[in-house]
mmCIF file of C-alpha atoms and ligand atoms in Angstrom:
data_model
loop_
_atom_site.group_PDB
_atom_site.id
_atom_site.type_symbol
_atom_site.label_atom_id
_atom_site.label_comp_id
_atom_site.label_asym_id
_atom_site.label_seq_id
_atom_site.Cartn_x
_atom_site.Cartn_y
_atom_site.Cartn_z
ATOM 1 C CA MET A 293 78.966 246.178 -69.735
ATOM 2 C CA ALA A 294 76.386 245.043 -67.132
ATOM 3 C CA ARG A 295 77.641 244.739 -63.369
ATOM 4 C CA GLU A 296 77.971 241.326 -61.320
ATOM 5 C CA ILE A 297 74.896 239.551 -60.003
ATOM 6 C CA GLY A 298 76.587 240.617 -56.444
ATOM 7 C CA THR A 299 76.724 244.507 -57.533
ATOM 8 C CA ARG A 300 72.948 244.649 -58.337
ATOM 9 C CA CYS A 301 71.984 243.559 -55.534
ATOM 10 C CA ILE A 302 73.187 246.536 -54.356
ATOM 11 C CA HIS A 303 72.786 249.430 -56.866
ATOM 12 C CA LEU A 304 70.753 250.269 -59.418
ATOM 13 C CA ASP A 305 72.891 250.640 -62.953
ATOM 14 C CA GLU A 306 70.430 253.040 -63.497
ATOM 15 C CA GLU A 307 69.405 255.055 -60.291
ATOM 16 C CA ASP A 308 65.519 256.916 -60.336
ATOM 17 C CA GLY A 309 66.638 260.012 -61.262
ATOM 18 C CA LYS A 310 65.130 261.049 -57.943
ATOM 19 C CA ASN A 311 68.035 262.498 -55.014
ATOM 20 C CA HIS A 312 65.988 261.905 -52.224
ATOM 21 C CA TYR A 313 68.194 264.512 -49.759
ATOM 22 C CA GLY A 314 71.023 262.150 -51.003
ATOM 23 C CA ALA A 315 69.777 258.710 -49.039
ATOM 24 C CA VAL A 316 72.741 256.048 -49.455
ATOM 25 C CA SER A 317 68.793 253.479 -47.944
ATOM 26 C CA TYR A 318 65.798 254.465 -50.337
ATOM 27 C CA PRO A 319 62.815 255.847 -48.351
ATOM 28 C CA ILE A 320 59.456 254.739 -47.599
ATOM 29 C CA TYR A 321 56.692 256.047 -49.344
ATOM 30 C CA GLN A 322 54.706 255.106 -46.545
ATOM 31 C CA THR A 323 51.302 256.713 -48.464
ATOM 32 C CA ALA A 324 48.530 254.753 -49.766
ATOM 33 C CA THR A 325 47.696 258.336 -52.538
ATOM 34 C CA PHE A 326 48.841 261.412 -54.011
ATOM 35 C CA ALA A 327 47.976 264.495 -54.577
ATOM 36 C CA HIS A 328 47.735 265.501 -58.254
ATOM 37 C CA PRO A 329 49.639 269.082 -59.054
ATOM 38 C CA GLY A 330 46.826 270.412 -61.418
ATOM 39 C CA VAL A 331 43.764 269.239 -62.875
ATOM 40 C CA GLY A 332 45.384 266.563 -65.886
ATOM 41 C CA GLN A 333 48.497 266.443 -63.922
ATOM 42 C CA SER A 334 50.040 263.253 -62.122
ATOM 43 C CA THR A 335 53.686 263.164 -60.654
ATOM 44 C CA GLY A 336 53.797 259.505 -62.073
ATOM 45 C CA TYR A 337 51.938 257.990 -58.309
ATOM 46 C CA ASP A 338 48.547 258.294 -58.520
ATOM 47 C CA TYR A 339 47.872 255.335 -56.122
ATOM 48 C CA SER A 340 49.760 252.755 -54.064
ATOM 49 C CA ARG A 341 47.869 249.864 -55.480
ATOM 50 C CA VAL A 342 48.693 250.966 -58.988
ATOM 51 C CA GLN A 343 52.283 252.545 -58.185
ATOM 52 C CA ASN A 344 54.370 253.394 -55.394
ATOM 53 C CA PRO A 345 58.550 254.141 -55.502
ATOM 54 C CA THR A 346 59.613 252.349 -52.936
ATOM 55 C CA ARG A 347 57.670 249.040 -54.200
ATOM 56 C CA GLU A 348 59.326 250.641 -57.545
ATOM 57 C CA GLN A 349 62.271 250.624 -56.333
ATOM 58 C CA LEU A 350 62.858 246.767 -55.346
ATOM 59 C CA GLU A 351 61.107 245.860 -59.222
ATOM 60 C CA LYS A 352 63.921 247.524 -60.460
ATOM 61 C CA VAL A 353 66.155 245.915 -58.218
ATOM 62 C CA VAL A 354 64.403 242.178 -58.787
ATOM 63 C CA ALA A 355 64.332 242.777 -62.428
ATOM 64 C CA SER A 356 67.843 243.935 -62.678
ATOM 65 C CA MET A 357 68.662 241.025 -60.847
ATOM 66 C CA GLU A 358 66.639 238.327 -62.961
ATOM 67 C CA ASN A 359 67.598 240.071 -66.118
ATOM 68 C CA GLY A 360 64.189 240.263 -67.133
ATOM 69 C CA THR A 361 62.478 243.694 -68.342
ATOM 70 C CA ASP A 362 59.272 243.750 -65.760
ATOM 71 C CA ALA A 363 59.657 242.245 -61.861
ATOM 72 C CA LEU A 364 55.933 242.972 -60.162
ATOM 73 C CA ALA A 365 56.095 242.963 -56.037
ATOM 74 C CA LEU A 366 53.181 241.325 -54.566
ATOM 75 C CA SER A 367 52.037 240.075 -50.933
ATOM 76 C CA SER A 368 53.730 236.602 -51.106
ATOM 77 C CA GLY A 369 54.875 234.065 -52.978
ATOM 78 C CA MET A 370 51.168 232.280 -53.129
ATOM 79 C CA ALA A 371 49.841 236.038 -54.847
ATOM 80 C CA ALA A 372 52.052 235.912 -57.137
ATOM 81 C CA ILE A 373 51.312 232.344 -58.570
ATOM 82 C CA ALA A 374 47.474 232.853 -58.179
ATOM 83 C CA LEU A 375 47.814 236.120 -60.546
ATOM 84 C CA MET A 376 50.106 234.631 -62.903
ATOM 85 C CA MET A 377 47.277 232.083 -63.302
ATOM 86 C CA GLU A 378 45.199 234.408 -64.686
ATOM 87 C CA LEU A 379 46.623 234.158 -68.143
ATOM 88 C CA PHE A 380 44.964 231.490 -68.617
ATOM 89 C CA SER A 381 41.035 230.713 -69.052
ATOM 90 C CA PRO A 382 38.412 228.178 -68.648
ATOM 91 C CA GLY A 383 39.785 225.000 -71.062
ATOM 92 C CA ASP A 384 43.080 225.848 -70.891
ATOM 93 C CA HIS A 385 45.674 223.144 -69.735
ATOM 94 C CA LEU A 386 49.264 223.074 -68.153
ATOM 95 C CA ILE A 387 51.751 221.027 -67.641
ATOM 96 C CA VAL A 388 53.782 221.103 -64.138
ATOM 97 C CA ASP A 389 56.237 219.142 -62.687
ATOM 98 C CA ALA A 390 55.187 216.300 -59.990
ATOM 99 C CA ASP A 391 57.347 217.851 -57.294
ATOM 100 C CA LEU A 392 56.464 221.028 -56.755
ATOM 101 C CA TYR A 393 55.763 223.340 -53.366
ATOM 102 C CA GLY A 394 53.891 222.056 -51.468
ATOM 103 C CA GLY A 395 51.110 225.100 -51.948
ATOM 104 C CA SER A 396 51.640 225.653 -55.372
ATOM 105 C CA ILE A 397 50.116 221.562 -55.992
ATOM 106 C CA ARG A 398 47.224 222.765 -53.185
ATOM 107 C CA LEU A 399 46.158 225.659 -55.408
ATOM 108 C CA PHE A 400 46.204 224.043 -58.570
ATOM 109 C CA GLU A 401 44.248 221.317 -57.218
ATOM 110 C CA GLN A 402 40.882 223.294 -55.226
ATOM 111 C CA ILE A 403 41.280 226.479 -57.129
ATOM 112 C CA SER A 404 42.779 226.301 -61.083
ATOM 113 C CA LYS A 405 40.840 223.304 -61.662
ATOM 114 C CA LYS A 406 36.918 224.649 -59.993
ATOM 115 C CA ASN A 407 37.935 227.036 -62.595
ATOM 116 C CA GLY A 408 38.044 224.780 -65.569
ATOM 117 C CA ILE A 409 41.714 224.484 -65.960
ATOM 118 C CA SER A 410 43.135 220.959 -66.225
ATOM 119 C CA PHE A 411 46.911 219.603 -65.600
ATOM 120 C CA THR A 412 49.355 216.905 -66.212
ATOM 121 C CA SER A 413 51.624 216.082 -63.629
ATOM 122 C CA ILE A 414 55.081 214.479 -64.924
ATOM 123 C CA ASP A 415 58.926 214.677 -63.803
ATOM 124 C CA CYS A 416 60.189 217.565 -65.519
ATOM 125 C CA CYS A 417 63.708 216.458 -64.595
ATOM 126 C CA CYS A 418 63.768 213.302 -66.949
ATOM 127 C CA GLU A 419 60.058 213.302 -68.961
ATOM 128 C CA GLU A 420 59.620 214.234 -72.288
ATOM 129 C CA ILE A 421 56.625 216.566 -73.262
ATOM 130 C CA GLU A 422 55.910 215.682 -76.131
ATOM 131 C CA SER A 423 53.805 213.161 -75.862
ATOM 132 C CA ARG A 424 51.193 215.376 -73.256
ATOM 133 C CA ILE A 425 51.195 218.631 -75.023
ATOM 134 C CA ARG A 426 47.436 218.491 -75.623
ATOM 135 C CA GLU A 427 45.199 220.963 -78.344
ATOM 136 C CA ASN A 428 44.519 222.880 -75.063
ATOM 137 C CA THR A 429 48.083 222.990 -73.507
ATOM 138 C CA LYS A 430 49.010 226.555 -72.435
ATOM 139 C CA ALA A 431 52.210 225.956 -70.573
ATOM 140 C CA VAL A 432 55.046 224.106 -68.551
ATOM 141 C CA TYR A 433 55.079 224.766 -64.255
ATOM 142 C CA ILE A 434 58.236 223.816 -63.288
ATOM 143 C CA GLU A 435 60.652 224.630 -60.309
ATOM 144 C CA THR A 436 64.353 223.508 -60.639
ATOM 145 C CA PRO A 437 65.716 221.973 -58.262
ATOM 146 C CA THR A 438 62.455 221.460 -56.877
ATOM 147 C CA ASN A 439 60.915 221.195 -53.026
ATOM 148 C CA PRO A 440 62.063 218.521 -51.651
ATOM 149 C CA MET A 441 63.666 216.108 -53.854
ATOM 150 C CA MET A 442 65.891 218.548 -55.616
ATOM 151 C CA HIS A 443 64.990 216.902 -59.275
ATOM 152 C CA VAL A 444 66.969 219.256 -61.657
ATOM 153 C CA THR A 445 65.599 220.341 -65.084
ATOM 154 C CA ASP A 446 67.178 221.691 -68.209
ATOM 155 C CA ILE A 447 65.974 224.293 -68.384
ATOM 156 C CA ALA A 448 67.054 225.707 -72.281
ATOM 157 C CA LYS A 449 65.896 222.181 -73.152
ATOM 158 C CA MET A 450 62.572 222.599 -71.778
ATOM 159 C CA ALA A 451 62.180 226.446 -73.314
ATOM 160 C CA ALA A 452 63.178 224.763 -76.106
ATOM 161 C CA ALA A 453 60.467 221.910 -76.226
ATOM 162 C CA ALA A 454 57.669 224.726 -75.161
ATOM 163 C CA LYS A 455 58.848 226.835 -77.388
ATOM 164 C CA ARG A 456 58.173 224.823 -79.962
ATOM 165 C CA HIS A 457 54.781 224.245 -79.537
ATOM 166 C CA GLY A 458 53.936 227.720 -78.712
ATOM 167 C CA LEU A 459 53.918 226.865 -74.695
ATOM 168 C CA LEU A 460 55.044 229.711 -71.907
ATOM 169 C CA LEU A 461 57.634 228.787 -69.451
ATOM 170 C CA ILE A 462 56.767 229.480 -65.528
ATOM 171 C CA VAL A 463 59.995 228.900 -63.629
ATOM 172 C CA ASP A 464 59.629 229.277 -60.239
ATOM 173 C CA ASN A 465 63.152 230.030 -59.033
ATOM 174 C CA THR A 466 62.555 230.187 -55.561
ATOM 175 C CA PHE A 467 65.476 228.216 -54.306
ATOM 176 C CA LEU A 468 68.012 229.450 -55.490
ATOM 177 C CA SER A 469 67.212 232.927 -56.118
ATOM 178 C CA PRO A 470 68.285 235.298 -59.278
ATOM 179 C CA TYR A 471 71.831 235.149 -57.446
ATOM 180 C CA PHE A 472 72.568 231.515 -58.935
ATOM 181 C CA GLN A 473 70.805 231.335 -61.359
ATOM 182 C CA ASN A 474 68.155 233.324 -64.470
ATOM 183 C CA PRO A 475 65.623 230.994 -66.346
ATOM 184 C CA LEU A 476 64.736 234.504 -68.333
ATOM 185 C CA ASP A 477 68.575 233.802 -70.425
ATOM 186 C CA LEU A 478 67.829 230.201 -70.382
ATOM 187 C CA GLY A 479 63.950 230.531 -72.458
ATOM 188 C CA ALA A 480 61.745 231.103 -69.710
ATOM 189 C CA ASP A 481 59.067 233.031 -70.790
ATOM 190 C CA LEU A 482 58.273 233.726 -66.996
ATOM 191 C CA VAL A 483 60.198 233.635 -63.573
ATOM 192 C CA VAL A 484 58.259 232.855 -60.274
ATOM 193 C CA HIS A 485 59.490 233.899 -57.029
ATOM 194 C CA SER A 486 58.534 233.148 -52.817
ATOM 195 C CA GLY A 487 60.596 236.755 -51.776
ATOM 196 C CA THR A 488 59.744 235.855 -48.222
ATOM 197 C CA LYS A 489 62.347 233.044 -48.939
ATOM 198 C CA TYR A 490 66.526 234.034 -49.940
ATOM 199 C CA LEU A 491 65.253 237.099 -51.023
ATOM 200 C CA GLY A 492 64.131 238.623 -47.876
ATOM 201 C CA GLY A 493 66.651 236.382 -46.485
ATOM 202 C CA HIS A 494 65.831 237.048 -42.017
ATOM 203 C CA ASN A 495 62.083 235.365 -42.068
ATOM 204 C CA ASP A 496 60.881 239.038 -41.180
ATOM 205 C CA ALA A 497 58.650 239.736 -44.411
ATOM 206 C CA LEU A 498 55.978 237.668 -46.714
ATOM 207 C CA ALA A 499 56.547 238.518 -50.952
ATOM 208 C CA GLY A 500 56.850 237.263 -54.187
ATOM 209 C CA PHE A 501 57.320 237.995 -56.927
ATOM 210 C CA LEU A 502 56.783 237.295 -60.924
ATOM 211 C CA VAL A 503 59.300 238.349 -63.098
ATOM 212 C CA THR A 504 59.481 238.967 -67.049
ATOM 213 C CA ASN A 505 61.667 239.982 -70.184
ATOM 214 C CA GLN A 506 58.229 240.056 -73.108
ATOM 215 C CA ALA A 507 56.237 243.535 -73.086
ATOM 216 C CA GLU A 508 52.567 241.644 -73.999
ATOM 217 C CA ILE A 509 53.109 239.092 -70.608
ATOM 218 C CA SER A 510 54.075 242.502 -68.410
ATOM 219 C CA GLU A 511 51.455 244.573 -70.088
ATOM 220 C CA ARG A 512 48.253 241.777 -68.890
ATOM 221 C CA LEU A 513 50.204 240.639 -65.380
ATOM 222 C CA ARG A 514 50.416 244.448 -64.600
ATOM 223 C CA PHE A 515 46.497 244.512 -65.706
ATOM 224 C CA PHE A 516 45.804 241.452 -63.535
ATOM 225 C CA TYR A 517 47.869 242.801 -60.722
ATOM 226 C CA LYS A 518 46.449 246.576 -60.376
ATOM 227 C CA THR A 519 42.802 245.089 -60.428
ATOM 228 C CA THR A 520 43.161 242.319 -57.782
ATOM 229 C CA GLY A 521 45.279 243.934 -55.584
ATOM 230 C CA ALA A 522 47.474 241.434 -54.309
ATOM 231 C CA VAL A 523 50.722 244.501 -54.231
ATOM 232 C CA LEU A 524 53.781 244.382 -51.901
ATOM 233 C CA ALA A 525 52.885 247.197 -49.136
ATOM 234 C CA PRO A 526 55.413 249.714 -49.367
ATOM 235 C CA PHE A 527 57.264 248.837 -45.485
ATOM 236 C CA ASP A 528 57.437 245.090 -46.545
ATOM 237 C CA SER A 529 59.011 246.675 -50.112
ATOM 238 C CA TRP A 530 61.814 248.240 -47.683
ATOM 239 C CA LEU A 531 62.783 244.604 -46.116
ATOM 240 C CA ILE A 532 63.076 242.853 -48.880
ATOM 241 C CA LEU A 533 65.353 245.556 -50.983
ATOM 242 C CA ARG A 534 67.041 245.904 -47.413
ATOM 243 C CA GLY A 535 67.204 241.727 -47.479
ATOM 244 C CA ILE A 536 68.141 241.999 -51.233
ATOM 245 C CA LYS A 537 71.246 243.518 -50.748
ATOM 246 C CA THR A 538 73.500 241.413 -48.523
ATOM 247 C CA LEU A 539 71.823 238.049 -50.859
ATOM 248 C CA GLY A 540 74.975 237.079 -52.714
ATOM 249 C CA VAL A 541 77.121 236.977 -49.603
ATOM 250 C CA ARG A 542 73.963 235.276 -48.006
ATOM 251 C CA MET A 543 73.673 232.574 -50.384
ATOM 252 C CA GLU A 544 77.590 232.347 -50.522
ATOM 253 C CA ARG A 545 78.113 231.581 -46.786
ATOM 254 C CA ALA A 546 74.359 229.227 -46.853
ATOM 255 C CA GLN A 547 75.959 227.216 -49.820
ATOM 256 C CA GLU A 548 79.564 226.560 -47.637
ATOM 257 C CA ASN A 549 77.323 225.741 -44.562
ATOM 258 C CA ALA A 550 74.752 223.020 -47.051
ATOM 259 C CA MET A 551 77.837 221.455 -48.100
ATOM 260 C CA ALA A 552 79.952 220.742 -45.598
ATOM 261 C CA ILE A 553 76.590 219.315 -43.544
ATOM 262 C CA ALA A 554 75.737 217.349 -46.650
ATOM 263 C CA GLU A 555 79.122 215.949 -46.616
ATOM 264 C CA TRP A 556 78.760 215.469 -42.497
ATOM 265 C CA LEU A 557 75.524 213.439 -42.681
ATOM 266 C CA LYS A 558 76.836 211.246 -45.616
ATOM 267 C CA GLY A 559 79.070 209.767 -42.803
ATOM 268 C CA GLN A 560 76.321 208.793 -41.146
ATOM 269 C CA LYS A 561 75.195 205.377 -40.538
ATOM 270 C CA ILE A 562 71.445 206.559 -39.567
ATOM 271 C CA VAL A 563 71.261 208.357 -42.925
ATOM 272 C CA THR A 564 69.686 206.532 -45.721
ATOM 273 C CA ASP A 565 69.900 209.279 -48.529
ATOM 274 C CA VAL A 566 71.826 212.320 -48.535
ATOM 275 C CA ILE A 567 69.869 214.490 -51.809
ATOM 276 C CA TYR A 568 72.169 217.727 -51.842
ATOM 277 C CA PRO A 569 73.007 218.809 -55.896
ATOM 278 C CA GLY A 570 76.326 219.879 -54.692
ATOM 279 C CA LEU A 571 77.180 216.634 -54.085
ATOM 280 C CA PRO A 572 78.889 214.495 -57.184
ATOM 281 C CA GLU A 573 77.044 211.871 -57.260
ATOM 282 C CA HIS A 574 73.842 214.012 -57.384
ATOM 283 C CA PRO A 575 71.826 213.100 -60.642
ATOM 284 C CA GLY A 576 71.595 216.763 -61.385
ATOM 285 C CA HIS A 577 75.078 218.234 -60.103
ATOM 286 C CA ALA A 578 76.440 218.174 -63.628
ATOM 287 C CA LEU A 579 73.767 219.738 -65.106
ATOM 288 C CA MET A 580 73.091 222.540 -62.334
ATOM 289 C CA LYS A 581 76.585 222.958 -62.841
ATOM 290 C CA ARG A 582 76.544 224.751 -66.207
ATOM 291 C CA GLN A 583 72.746 225.713 -65.944
ATOM 292 C CA ALA A 584 73.324 227.889 -62.596
ATOM 293 C CA ARG A 585 76.116 229.713 -60.601
ATOM 294 C CA GLY A 586 75.760 227.619 -57.500
ATOM 295 C CA PHE A 587 73.840 224.430 -56.168
ATOM 296 C CA GLY A 588 71.812 226.395 -53.085
ATOM 297 C CA ALA A 589 71.388 225.627 -49.983
ATOM 298 C CA MET A 590 68.660 223.572 -49.046
ATOM 299 C CA LEU A 591 68.709 219.465 -48.520
ATOM 300 C CA THR A 592 66.829 216.736 -48.177
ATOM 301 C CA PHE A 593 68.032 213.327 -46.518
ATOM 302 C CA ARG A 594 66.446 210.259 -44.739
ATOM 303 C CA LEU A 595 66.476 209.192 -42.260
ATOM 304 C CA ALA A 596 66.336 204.334 -41.182
ATOM 305 C CA SER A 597 63.017 204.916 -39.776
ATOM 306 C CA LYS A 598 59.859 207.455 -39.424
ATOM 307 C CA GLU A 599 60.850 207.343 -35.308
ATOM 308 C CA ALA A 600 64.493 208.641 -36.156
ATOM 309 C CA ALA A 601 63.064 211.500 -37.772
ATOM 310 C CA LEU A 602 61.008 212.807 -35.437
ATOM 311 C CA ALA A 603 63.291 212.154 -33.214
ATOM 312 C CA VAL A 604 65.384 214.709 -34.895
ATOM 313 C CA LEU A 605 63.443 217.361 -34.884
ATOM 314 C CA GLY A 606 62.741 216.856 -31.322
ATOM 315 C CA LYS A 607 65.892 217.236 -30.490
ATOM 316 C CA VAL A 608 67.170 220.138 -32.125
ATOM 317 C CA ARG A 609 67.654 223.818 -30.803
ATOM 318 C CA LEU A 610 69.976 225.900 -32.315
ATOM 319 C CA ILE A 611 68.595 224.310 -36.070
ATOM 320 C CA GLN A 612 65.002 225.324 -35.582
ATOM 321 C CA TYR A 613 62.358 222.817 -36.315
ATOM 322 C CA ALA A 614 60.138 225.388 -38.722
ATOM 323 C CA GLU A 615 58.928 225.926 -42.143
ATOM 324 C CA SER A 616 59.949 227.762 -44.482
ATOM 325 C CA LEU A 617 63.299 228.789 -45.769
ATOM 326 C CA GLY A 618 65.959 231.039 -47.022
ATOM 327 C CA GLY A 619 66.670 233.136 -44.450
ATOM 328 C CA VAL A 620 69.917 233.369 -42.081
ATOM 329 C CA GLU A 621 68.599 230.912 -39.380
ATOM 330 C CA THR A 622 69.197 227.423 -40.252
ATOM 331 C CA LEU A 623 65.626 225.391 -40.417
ATOM 332 C CA ILE A 624 64.740 221.613 -40.474
ATOM 333 C CA THR A 625 61.019 220.600 -41.443
ATOM 334 C CA TYR A 626 59.025 217.515 -41.959
ATOM 335 C CA PRO A 627 57.415 217.646 -45.313
ATOM 336 C CA ALA A 628 54.731 214.779 -44.741
ATOM 337 C CA THR A 629 52.953 216.615 -41.915
ATOM 338 C CA GLN A 630 53.941 220.432 -43.214
ATOM 339 C CA THR A 631 55.473 221.603 -46.495
ATOM 340 C CA HIS A 632 53.287 218.535 -47.589
ATOM 341 C CA ALA A 633 50.641 218.030 -45.541
ATOM 342 C CA ASP A 634 48.191 218.940 -48.375
ATOM 343 C CA VAL A 635 49.555 216.866 -51.019
ATOM 344 C CA PRO A 636 48.096 213.723 -50.966
ATOM 345 C CA LYS A 637 49.396 210.775 -49.235
ATOM 346 C CA ASP A 638 50.214 208.530 -52.263
ATOM 347 C CA VAL A 639 51.419 211.549 -54.260
ATOM 348 C CA ARG A 640 53.632 212.021 -51.832
ATOM 349 C CA GLU A 641 54.954 208.922 -51.742
ATOM 350 C CA LYS A 642 55.597 207.754 -55.829
ATOM 351 C CA ASN A 643 57.321 211.429 -55.381
ATOM 352 C CA GLY A 644 59.624 210.066 -52.665
ATOM 353 C CA ILE A 645 58.634 212.373 -49.782
ATOM 354 C CA THR A 646 58.227 209.327 -46.830
ATOM 355 C CA GLU A 647 57.603 209.649 -43.219
ATOM 356 C CA SER A 648 62.010 209.580 -42.499
ATOM 357 C CA THR A 649 62.055 212.484 -45.038
ATOM 358 C CA LEU A 650 63.633 215.494 -43.415
ATOM 359 C CA ARG A 651 64.538 218.492 -44.862
ATOM 360 C CA MET A 652 67.248 221.577 -44.517
ATOM 361 C CA SER A 653 67.506 225.462 -45.281
ATOM 362 C CA VAL A 654 70.612 225.517 -44.333
ATOM 363 C CA GLY A 655 71.572 229.198 -42.527
ATOM 364 C CA ILE A 656 74.824 231.373 -42.059
ATOM 365 C CA GLU A 657 75.551 230.441 -38.566
ATOM 366 C CA ASP A 658 79.033 229.500 -37.898
ATOM 367 C CA LYS A 659 79.292 226.136 -39.322
ATOM 368 C CA ARG A 660 80.945 224.620 -36.910
ATOM 369 C CA ASP A 661 78.366 225.307 -34.260
ATOM 370 C CA LEU A 662 76.114 223.497 -37.116
ATOM 371 C CA LEU A 663 78.303 220.609 -37.196
ATOM 372 C CA ALA A 664 78.739 220.263 -33.083
ATOM 373 C CA GLU A 665 74.566 220.576 -32.976
ATOM 374 C CA LEU A 666 74.706 218.033 -35.280
ATOM 375 C CA GLU A 667 77.069 215.562 -33.649
ATOM 376 C CA ARG A 668 75.031 216.133 -30.403
ATOM 377 C CA VAL A 669 71.438 215.328 -32.222
ATOM 378 C CA PHE A 670 72.518 212.047 -33.669
ATOM 379 C CA CYS A 671 75.198 211.242 -31.045
ATOM 380 C CA GLU A 672 71.816 211.050 -28.885
ATOM 381 C CA LEU A 673 70.390 209.588 -31.387
ATOM 382 C CA ASN A 674 72.370 206.528 -31.852
ATOM 383 C CA SER A 675 72.377 205.839 -27.984
ATOM 384 C CA ASP A 676 68.564 205.771 -27.648
ATOM 385 C CA THR A 677 68.655 203.321 -30.901
ATOM 386 C CA GLU A 678 70.974 201.397 -28.853
ATOM 387 C CA LYS A 679 69.229 201.495 -25.769
ATOM 388 C CA GLY A 680 65.901 200.936 -27.718
ATOM 389 C CA THR A 681 67.237 197.444 -29.152
ATOM 390 C CA LYS A 682 68.740 196.362 -25.846
ATOM 391 C CA ASP A 683 65.468 196.820 -24.588
ATOM 392 C CA GLY A 684 64.117 194.251 -26.282
ATOM 393 C CA GLY A 685 63.473 196.737 -29.815
ATOM 394 C CA GLU A 686 60.712 199.186 -27.745
ATOM 395 C CA LYS A 687 60.073 201.908 -29.776
ATOM 396 C CA SER A 688 60.744 205.173 -27.272
HETATM 397 C C1 LIG Q 84 57.285 229.340 -50.168
HETATM 398 C C2 LIG Q 84 57.606 228.833 -51.545
HETATM 399 C C3 LIG Q 84 56.282 229.234 -52.482
HETATM 400 C C4 LIG Q 84 55.162 229.990 -51.297
HETATM 401 O O1 LIG Q 84 55.680 231.240 -50.925
HETATM 402 P P1 LIG Q 84 55.046 232.131 -49.898
HETATM 403 O O2 LIG Q 84 55.746 233.599 -49.950
HETATM 404 O O3 LIG Q 84 55.475 231.853 -49.176
HETATM 405 O O4 LIG Q 84 53.098 232.486 -50.515
HETATM 406 C C5 LIG Q 84 56.235 229.282 -53.221
HETATM 407 N N1 LIG Q 84 57.090 228.554 -54.294
HETATM 408 C C6 LIG Q 84 58.530 227.604 -53.357
HETATM 409 C C7 LIG Q 84 59.782 227.035 -53.672
HETATM 410 C C8 LIG Q 84 58.241 228.235 -52.072
HETATM 411 O O5 LIG Q 84 59.327 227.933 -50.895
#
């Protein structure tokens, strides 16, 4: 029987058969090339763009956690998504979720389009794909929950629809990590990860992954991979391997903190919306309970005004104002000018990313300190607002 996911973060079911002097931490093979024992012979490793033992170990761990047969480790999440796009040719059409990571939208709009690929954006959580499928449609690309609006798409239902029409279903699983959700089990063909986020977990290395359970897709991707070369370096592979060992405890703790913060934010007068799928009133709550093992630790909230949102960013100290997510540190960001700055304003507003929207990646600090920090920030905010009203409503 396969071991539980929390154990698979730490141990492969099958070790690689090499002893490595009994090393418990997988060694870093910091070498670009490998010598051949003789003419026509190979150790199994020739050149690190194609294979490297440390990277291979990481790829096996990620494949195992996603229940895939192959995982490719790349130098960043965007490198993974750019490589994924090599599966398509000029003239192809993709249906993509309207609310995606800003960098994915930028890649599709500003690079893939130039290469002759066209896109239709829809709200995959709530719209049917059928009427959007064209003769040249090849794939559906989604995130669930989405970034930053936390829409939840039914992966199994979407996979069934894609299959009926011969389309690939590609899921960016960065937000939940394989610890909480496994899209391949629900019928997806390809899973994307920014390993920079929860898998690495320490805001100290960039990485990306493509994971599949189909030999034909894996073979095509492996060819693009060795040919284009955005592979993950041995040392960074080791950092991500090390990060993954604590993925389970980090995800559980971050989720517990996120739930407490979501509940706390709900009690604040100046907060108009709290969007966290762990809250029972979230429209995707029941679906996520069925298709995932957790709700994650990303939450989005809106304040009464743009000024209040910017004031929060100016007042935080323990919580840092920074892009990115999924690390041990709690970070807060302003999607309108940061993660989603390159998304056209009308698209942004249509998706609900207003100028009073903030996104928080909840870390694993002691939640009492996170809540104390928020108490202080909101207390200052409320007294500023009162003062502002007394001074004749002047904005500070
Ligand atoms: C960060 C992120 C990416 C891009 O990954 P990088 O490692 O920053 O290149 C892709 N998708 C999602 C959902 C992300 O959060």
